[in-house]
Coordinates of C-alpha atoms and ligand atoms in Angstrom, one line a residue:
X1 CA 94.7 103.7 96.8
X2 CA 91.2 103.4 95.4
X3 CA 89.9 106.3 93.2
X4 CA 87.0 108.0 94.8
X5 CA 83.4 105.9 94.0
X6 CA 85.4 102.5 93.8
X7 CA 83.4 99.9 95.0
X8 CA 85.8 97.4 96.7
X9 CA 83.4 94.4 97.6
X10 CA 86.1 92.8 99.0
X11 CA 87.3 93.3 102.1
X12 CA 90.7 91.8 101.8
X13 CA 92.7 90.7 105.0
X14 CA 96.4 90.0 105.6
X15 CA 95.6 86.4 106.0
X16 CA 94.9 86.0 102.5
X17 CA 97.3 85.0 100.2
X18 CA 97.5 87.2 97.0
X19 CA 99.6 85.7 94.4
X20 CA 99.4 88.7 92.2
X21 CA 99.5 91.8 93.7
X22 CA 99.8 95.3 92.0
X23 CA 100.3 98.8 93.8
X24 CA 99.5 101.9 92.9
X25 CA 100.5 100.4 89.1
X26 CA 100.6 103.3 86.8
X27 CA 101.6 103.1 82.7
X28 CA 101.7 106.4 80.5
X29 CA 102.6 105.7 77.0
X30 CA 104.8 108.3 75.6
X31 CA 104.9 108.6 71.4
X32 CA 105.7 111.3 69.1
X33 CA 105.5 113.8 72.0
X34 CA 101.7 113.1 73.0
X35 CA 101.2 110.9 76.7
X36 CA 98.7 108.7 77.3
X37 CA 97.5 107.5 80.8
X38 CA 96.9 103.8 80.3
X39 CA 96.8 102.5 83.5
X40 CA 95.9 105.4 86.4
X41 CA 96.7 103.8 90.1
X42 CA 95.7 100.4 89.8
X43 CA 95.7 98.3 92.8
X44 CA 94.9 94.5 91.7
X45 CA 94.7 91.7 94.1
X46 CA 94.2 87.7 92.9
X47 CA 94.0 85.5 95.0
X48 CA 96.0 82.3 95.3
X49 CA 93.9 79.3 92.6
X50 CA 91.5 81.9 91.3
X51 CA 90.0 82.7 88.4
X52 CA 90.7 86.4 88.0
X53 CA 88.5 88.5 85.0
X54 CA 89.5 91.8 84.7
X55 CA 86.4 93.4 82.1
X56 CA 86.6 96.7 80.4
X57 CA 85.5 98.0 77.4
X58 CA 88.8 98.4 74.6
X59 CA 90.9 101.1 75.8
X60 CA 90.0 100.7 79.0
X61 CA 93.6 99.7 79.9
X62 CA 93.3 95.7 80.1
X63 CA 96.0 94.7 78.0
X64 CA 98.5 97.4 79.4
X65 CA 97.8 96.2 82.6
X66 CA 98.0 92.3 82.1
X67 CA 101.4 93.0 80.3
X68 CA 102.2 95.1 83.1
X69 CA 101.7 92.4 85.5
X70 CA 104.6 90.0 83.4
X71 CA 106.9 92.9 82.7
X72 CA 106.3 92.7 78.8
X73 CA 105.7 96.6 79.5
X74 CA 107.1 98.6 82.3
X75 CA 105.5 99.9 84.1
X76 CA 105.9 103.6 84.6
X77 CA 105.1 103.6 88.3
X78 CA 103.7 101.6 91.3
X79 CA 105.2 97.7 92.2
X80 CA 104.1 94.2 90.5
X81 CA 104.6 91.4 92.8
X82 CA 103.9 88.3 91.4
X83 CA 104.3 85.0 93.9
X84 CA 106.0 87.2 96.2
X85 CA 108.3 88.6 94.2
X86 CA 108.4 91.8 93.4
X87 CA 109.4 91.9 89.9
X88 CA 109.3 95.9 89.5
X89 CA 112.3 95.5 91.9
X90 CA 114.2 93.4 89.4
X91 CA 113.6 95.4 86.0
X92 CA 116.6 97.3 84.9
X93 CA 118.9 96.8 87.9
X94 CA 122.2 95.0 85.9
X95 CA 122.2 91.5 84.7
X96 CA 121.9 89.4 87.6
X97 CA 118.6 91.1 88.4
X98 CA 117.7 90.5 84.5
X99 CA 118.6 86.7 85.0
X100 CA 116.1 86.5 88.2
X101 CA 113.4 88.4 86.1
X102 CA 113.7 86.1 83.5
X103 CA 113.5 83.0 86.0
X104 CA 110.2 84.8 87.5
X105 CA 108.8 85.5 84.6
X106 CA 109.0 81.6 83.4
X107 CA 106.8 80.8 86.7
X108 CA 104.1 83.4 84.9
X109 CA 102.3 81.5 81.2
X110 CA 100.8 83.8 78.5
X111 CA 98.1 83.5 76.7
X112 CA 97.6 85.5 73.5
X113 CA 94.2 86.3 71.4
X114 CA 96.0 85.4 68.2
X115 CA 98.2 82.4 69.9
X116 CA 101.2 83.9 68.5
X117 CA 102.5 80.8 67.1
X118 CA 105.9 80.4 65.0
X119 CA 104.3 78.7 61.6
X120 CA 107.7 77.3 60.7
X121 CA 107.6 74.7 63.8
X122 CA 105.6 72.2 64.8
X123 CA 103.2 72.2 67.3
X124 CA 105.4 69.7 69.8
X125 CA 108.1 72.5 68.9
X126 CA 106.4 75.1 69.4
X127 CA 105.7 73.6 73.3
X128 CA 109.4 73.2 73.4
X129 CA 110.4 76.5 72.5
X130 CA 109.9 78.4 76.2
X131 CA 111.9 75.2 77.7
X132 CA 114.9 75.7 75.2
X133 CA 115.1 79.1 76.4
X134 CA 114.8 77.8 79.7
X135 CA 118.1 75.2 78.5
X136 CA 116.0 72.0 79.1
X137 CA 117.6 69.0 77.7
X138 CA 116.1 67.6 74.4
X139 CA 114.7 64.2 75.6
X140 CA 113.3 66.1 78.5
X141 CA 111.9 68.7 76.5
X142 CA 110.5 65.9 74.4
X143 CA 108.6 64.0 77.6
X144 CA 107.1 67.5 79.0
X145 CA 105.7 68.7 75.7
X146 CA 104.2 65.5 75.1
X147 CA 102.5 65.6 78.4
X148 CA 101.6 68.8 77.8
X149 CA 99.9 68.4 74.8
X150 CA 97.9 65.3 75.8
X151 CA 97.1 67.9 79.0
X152 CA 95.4 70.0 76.4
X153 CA 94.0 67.2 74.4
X154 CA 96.0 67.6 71.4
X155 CA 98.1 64.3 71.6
X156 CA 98.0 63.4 68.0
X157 CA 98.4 67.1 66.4
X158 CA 102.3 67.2 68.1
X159 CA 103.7 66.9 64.6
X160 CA 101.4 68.9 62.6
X161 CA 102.0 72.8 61.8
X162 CA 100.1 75.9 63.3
X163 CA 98.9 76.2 59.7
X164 CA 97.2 72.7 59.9
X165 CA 94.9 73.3 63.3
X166 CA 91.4 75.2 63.9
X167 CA 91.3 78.4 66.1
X168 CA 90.5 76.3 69.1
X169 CA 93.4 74.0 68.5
X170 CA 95.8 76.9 67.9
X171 CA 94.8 78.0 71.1
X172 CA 95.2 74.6 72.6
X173 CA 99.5 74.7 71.8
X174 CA 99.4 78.0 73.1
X175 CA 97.6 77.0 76.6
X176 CA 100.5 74.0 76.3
X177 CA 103.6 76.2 75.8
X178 CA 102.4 78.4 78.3
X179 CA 102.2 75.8 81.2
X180 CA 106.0 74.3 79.8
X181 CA 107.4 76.4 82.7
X182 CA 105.1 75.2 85.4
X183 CA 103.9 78.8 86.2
X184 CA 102.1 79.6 89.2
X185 CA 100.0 82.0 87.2
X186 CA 98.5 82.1 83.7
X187 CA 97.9 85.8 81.9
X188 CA 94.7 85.1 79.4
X189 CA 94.4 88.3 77.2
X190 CA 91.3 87.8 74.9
X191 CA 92.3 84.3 74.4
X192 CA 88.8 83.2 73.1
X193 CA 88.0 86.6 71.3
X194 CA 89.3 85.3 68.2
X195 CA 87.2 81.8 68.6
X196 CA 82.9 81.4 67.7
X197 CA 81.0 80.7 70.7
X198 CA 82.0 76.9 71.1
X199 CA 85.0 76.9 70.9
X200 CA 85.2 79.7 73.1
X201 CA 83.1 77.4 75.6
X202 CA 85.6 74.6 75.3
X203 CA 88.5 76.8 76.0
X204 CA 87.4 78.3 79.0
X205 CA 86.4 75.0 80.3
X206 CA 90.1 74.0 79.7
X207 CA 91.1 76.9 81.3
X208 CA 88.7 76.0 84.3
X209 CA 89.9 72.6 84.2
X210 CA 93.8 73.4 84.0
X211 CA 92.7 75.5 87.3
X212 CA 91.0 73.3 89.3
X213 CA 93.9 69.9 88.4
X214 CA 96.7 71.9 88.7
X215 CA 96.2 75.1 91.3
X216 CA 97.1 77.6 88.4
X217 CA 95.6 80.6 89.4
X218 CA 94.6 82.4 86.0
X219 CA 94.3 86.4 85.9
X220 CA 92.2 86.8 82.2
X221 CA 91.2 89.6 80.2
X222 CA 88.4 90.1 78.5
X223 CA 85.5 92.7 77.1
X224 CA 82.9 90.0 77.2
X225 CA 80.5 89.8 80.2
X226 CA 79.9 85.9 79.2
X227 CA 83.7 85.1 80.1
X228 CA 83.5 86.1 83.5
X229 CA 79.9 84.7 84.1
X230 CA 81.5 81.2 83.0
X231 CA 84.2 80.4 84.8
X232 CA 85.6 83.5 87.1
X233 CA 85.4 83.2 90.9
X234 CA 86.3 87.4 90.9
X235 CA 86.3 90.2 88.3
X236 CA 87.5 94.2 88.5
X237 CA 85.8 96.8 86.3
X238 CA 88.2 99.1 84.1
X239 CA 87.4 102.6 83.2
X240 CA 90.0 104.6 81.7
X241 CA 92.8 102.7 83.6
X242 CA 91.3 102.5 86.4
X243 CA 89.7 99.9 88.8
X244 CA 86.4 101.1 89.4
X245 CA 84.8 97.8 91.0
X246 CA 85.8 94.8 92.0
X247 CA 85.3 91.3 94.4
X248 CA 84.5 87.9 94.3
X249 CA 81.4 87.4 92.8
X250 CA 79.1 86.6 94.9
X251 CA 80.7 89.9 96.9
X252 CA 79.8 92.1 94.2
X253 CA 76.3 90.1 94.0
X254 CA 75.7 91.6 97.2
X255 CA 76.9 95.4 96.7
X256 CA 74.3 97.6 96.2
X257 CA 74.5 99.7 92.7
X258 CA 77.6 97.2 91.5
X259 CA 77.6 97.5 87.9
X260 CA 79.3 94.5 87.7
X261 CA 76.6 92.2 89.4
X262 CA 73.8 93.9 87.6
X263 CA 75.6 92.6 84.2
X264 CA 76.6 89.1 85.5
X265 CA 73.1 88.7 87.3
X266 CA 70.5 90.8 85.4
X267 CA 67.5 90.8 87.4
X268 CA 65.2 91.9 84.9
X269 CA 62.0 92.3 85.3
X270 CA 59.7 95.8 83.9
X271 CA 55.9 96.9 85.8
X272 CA 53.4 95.3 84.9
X273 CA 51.6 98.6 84.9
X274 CA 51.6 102.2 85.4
X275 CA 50.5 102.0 88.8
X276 CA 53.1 99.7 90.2
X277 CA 55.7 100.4 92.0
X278 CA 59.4 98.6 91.4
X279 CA 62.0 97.9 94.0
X280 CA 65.3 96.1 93.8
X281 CA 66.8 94.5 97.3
X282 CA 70.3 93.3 97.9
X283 CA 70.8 91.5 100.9
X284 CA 73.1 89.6 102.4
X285 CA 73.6 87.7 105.7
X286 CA 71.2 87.6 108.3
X287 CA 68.7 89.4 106.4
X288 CA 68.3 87.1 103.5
X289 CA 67.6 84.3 106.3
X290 CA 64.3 86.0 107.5
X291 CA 61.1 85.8 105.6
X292 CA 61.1 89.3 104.7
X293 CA 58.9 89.6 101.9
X294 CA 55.9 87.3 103.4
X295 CA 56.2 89.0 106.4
X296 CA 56.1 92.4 104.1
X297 CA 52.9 90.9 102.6
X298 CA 51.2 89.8 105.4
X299 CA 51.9 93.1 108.1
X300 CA 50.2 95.3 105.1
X301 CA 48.3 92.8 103.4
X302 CA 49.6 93.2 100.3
X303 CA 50.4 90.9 96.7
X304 CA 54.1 91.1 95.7
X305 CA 55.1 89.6 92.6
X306 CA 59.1 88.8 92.4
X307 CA 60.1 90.2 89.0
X308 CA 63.3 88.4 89.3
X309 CA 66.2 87.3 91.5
X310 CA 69.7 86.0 91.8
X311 CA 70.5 84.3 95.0
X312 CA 74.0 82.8 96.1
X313 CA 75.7 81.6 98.9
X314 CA 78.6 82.7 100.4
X315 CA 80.1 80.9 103.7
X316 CA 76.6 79.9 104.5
X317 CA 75.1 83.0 104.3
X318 CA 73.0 84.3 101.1
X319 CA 73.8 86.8 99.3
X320 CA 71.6 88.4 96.2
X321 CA 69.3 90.7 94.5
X322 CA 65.8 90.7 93.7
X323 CA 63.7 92.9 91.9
X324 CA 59.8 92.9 93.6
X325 CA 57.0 94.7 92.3
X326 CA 54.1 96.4 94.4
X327 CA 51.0 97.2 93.7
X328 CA 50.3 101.0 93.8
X329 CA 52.4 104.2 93.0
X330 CA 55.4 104.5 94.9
X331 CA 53.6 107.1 97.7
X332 CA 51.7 104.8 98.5
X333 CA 54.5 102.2 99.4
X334 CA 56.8 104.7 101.5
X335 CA 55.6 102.2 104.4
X336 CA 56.6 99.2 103.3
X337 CA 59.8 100.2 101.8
X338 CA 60.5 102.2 104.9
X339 CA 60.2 98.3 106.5
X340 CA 61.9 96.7 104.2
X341 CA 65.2 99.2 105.0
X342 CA 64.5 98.6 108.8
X343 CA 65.2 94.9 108.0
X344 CA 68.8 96.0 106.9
X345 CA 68.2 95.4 103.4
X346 CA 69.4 97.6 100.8
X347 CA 66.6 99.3 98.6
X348 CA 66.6 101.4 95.4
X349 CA 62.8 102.5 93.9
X350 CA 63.0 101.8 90.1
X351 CA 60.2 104.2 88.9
X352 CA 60.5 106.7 91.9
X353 CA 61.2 109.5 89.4
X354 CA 57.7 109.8 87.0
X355 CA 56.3 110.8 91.1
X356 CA 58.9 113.2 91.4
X357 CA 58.3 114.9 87.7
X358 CA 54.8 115.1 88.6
X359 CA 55.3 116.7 92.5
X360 CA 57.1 119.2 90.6
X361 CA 55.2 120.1 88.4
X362 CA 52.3 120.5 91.2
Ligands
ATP1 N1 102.3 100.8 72.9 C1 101.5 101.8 73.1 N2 101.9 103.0 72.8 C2 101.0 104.1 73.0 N3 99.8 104.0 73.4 C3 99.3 102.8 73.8 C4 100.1 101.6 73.6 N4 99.4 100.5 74.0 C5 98.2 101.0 74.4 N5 98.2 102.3 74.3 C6 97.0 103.2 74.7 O1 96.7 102.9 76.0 C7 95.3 102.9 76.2 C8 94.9 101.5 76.8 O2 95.2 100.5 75.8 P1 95.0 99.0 76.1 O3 95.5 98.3 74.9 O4 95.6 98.7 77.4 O5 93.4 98.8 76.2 P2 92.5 97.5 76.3 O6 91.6 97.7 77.4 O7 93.3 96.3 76.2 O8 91.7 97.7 74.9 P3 91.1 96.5 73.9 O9 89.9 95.9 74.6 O10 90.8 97.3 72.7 O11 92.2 95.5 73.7 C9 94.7 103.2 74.9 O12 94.4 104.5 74.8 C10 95.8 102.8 73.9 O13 95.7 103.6 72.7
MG2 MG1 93.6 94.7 74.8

């Protein structure tokens, strides 16, 4: 159920394979008598060996829903399925239910923004810990941590302590304990947010890495734009709990008025003077292919300047925005922009109002 003015860019069909898959997911918080709404009806679908951002700004309902997603919180309503298994099914139903929740929650890594890290162990230890839990045998516990670790380049730190590492290689253990269960899916919750810009590239390149080598699809939280411009293949909007946007990327590249794709693609671009008029077109498909704007220019012999653009292609077909300016007011380009929405592209006037203020005040 999407909340009225959701902008779904993607049009999702029963032959794709969603490996996490909320419903209807709802989380109110009750303390000292007071409720609050966390999560409002949120239906989340990642595909299978995606890269999943979910952006918000704090309070949004990110971290409620990521924890959500592994159980950590329950949710209060709606279903979390999870490699198809629905694992709202499983919480509180008696201890054999609790056994298979704890089995499917091993085949779903966490990632945490302050790496959550036991000081006392090492870092090879503190790889082993989830497969001691798991009861993995000691020499084998040994071999998979190793590998681990040289996974997340970290080889030579296994018998140093938390205390002993930078951000980044805190953050490196915790990427390597959270792949000792070989999940299916990695949870990222701010996992660079406590890391300076480097770092944070290198991270997220390991992330993107660990993706691409191993299949892992990776479902990541975050309040900066730059994350999901780096290395996400889809994102969803939060507001207030709820999803209020969402697609692959390029999809939402091609939605007209997507929030989303005008912070991940920022066309830019301001008149060059007052009597220019500014128009951004989305297109996508069949009307990218044609030569719309020369053929604008030539049928009424006019200059257009392209103020910016971002162009990308999706199955062959591109998709994109770009923001063109026109000489004159905007009455007198009603013709060409009539032309250019007979083309089936998708057109919003950027200074159309200072011609409305002054009609009225006629
Ligand atoms: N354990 C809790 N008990 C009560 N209220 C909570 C709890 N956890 C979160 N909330 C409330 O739920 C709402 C959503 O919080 P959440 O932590 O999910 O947001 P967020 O998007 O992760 O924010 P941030 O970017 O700051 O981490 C907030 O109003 C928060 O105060
Ligand atoms: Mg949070």
């Amino acid at each position: 159920m999407h909340p009225p003015g959701h902008i779904h860019a993607l049009r999702t069909t029963v032959t794709e394979t969603h490996v996490i898959t909320t419903t209807d997911l709802t989380k109110v918080y009750r303390t000292s008598g007071r409720e609050v709404t966390a999560l409002d009806g949120v239906d989340l679908h990642v595909r299978e060996g995606e890269v999943y951002g979910v952006i918000g700004q704090s309070g949004a309902g990110k971290s409620s829903l990521i924890r959500c997603v592994n159980l950590l919180e329950r949710p209060t309503a709606g279903t979390v399925t999870v490699a198809g298994q629905d694992l709202t099914a499983l919480a509180g139903r008696g201890p054999r239910a609790g056994r298979e929740l704890r089995r499917a929650r091993g085949r779903i890594g966490m990632v945490f923004q302050h790496f959550n890290l036991l000081s006392t162990r090492t870092v090879q230890d503190n790889v082993e810990l989830p497969l001691e839990i798991l009861g993995t045998s000691g020499q084998e516990r040994s071999r998979k941590a190793l590998e681990l670790l040289d996974l997340v380049g970290l080889t030579d730190k296994a018998k140093a302590y938390p205390a002993q590492l930078s951000g980044g290689q805190k953050q490196r253990v915790g990427i390597a304990r959270a792949l000792a269960g070989d999940p299916k899916v990695l949870l990222s919750d701010e996992a660079t947010s406590a890391l300076d810009p480097e770092t944070t590239r290198s991270i997220l390149q390991l992330l993107r890495d660990l993706n691409r080598q191993l299949g892992l699809t990776v479902l990541l939280i975050t309040h900066e734009m730059d994350v999901v411009k780096s290395i996400c293949d889809s994102a969803a909007l939060m507001e207030k709990g709820r999803i209020v946007e969402s697609g692959t990327v390029s999809e939402l590249l091609a939605t007209p008025g997507s929030e989303l794709a005008s912070a991940l693609f920022p066309v830019g671009g301001e008149a060059s003077g007052a009597d220019r008029t500014v128009v951004d077109v989305t297109f996508q498909g069949e009307a990218a292919t044609q030569p719309v704007i020369s053929q604008l220019s030539r049928t009424y012999n006019i200059d257009i300047s392209i103020l910016g653009a971002a162009i990308d292609t999706v199955g062959g077909l591109q998709v994109g925005r770009m923001r063109i300016e026109l000489p004159g007011r905007y009455e007198d380009n009603v013709v060409p922009i009539g032309f250019l929405r007979e083309q089936g592209l998708h057109i919003d006037v950027l200074n159309e109002e200072p011609l409305l203020v002054k009609e009225g005040a006629k």
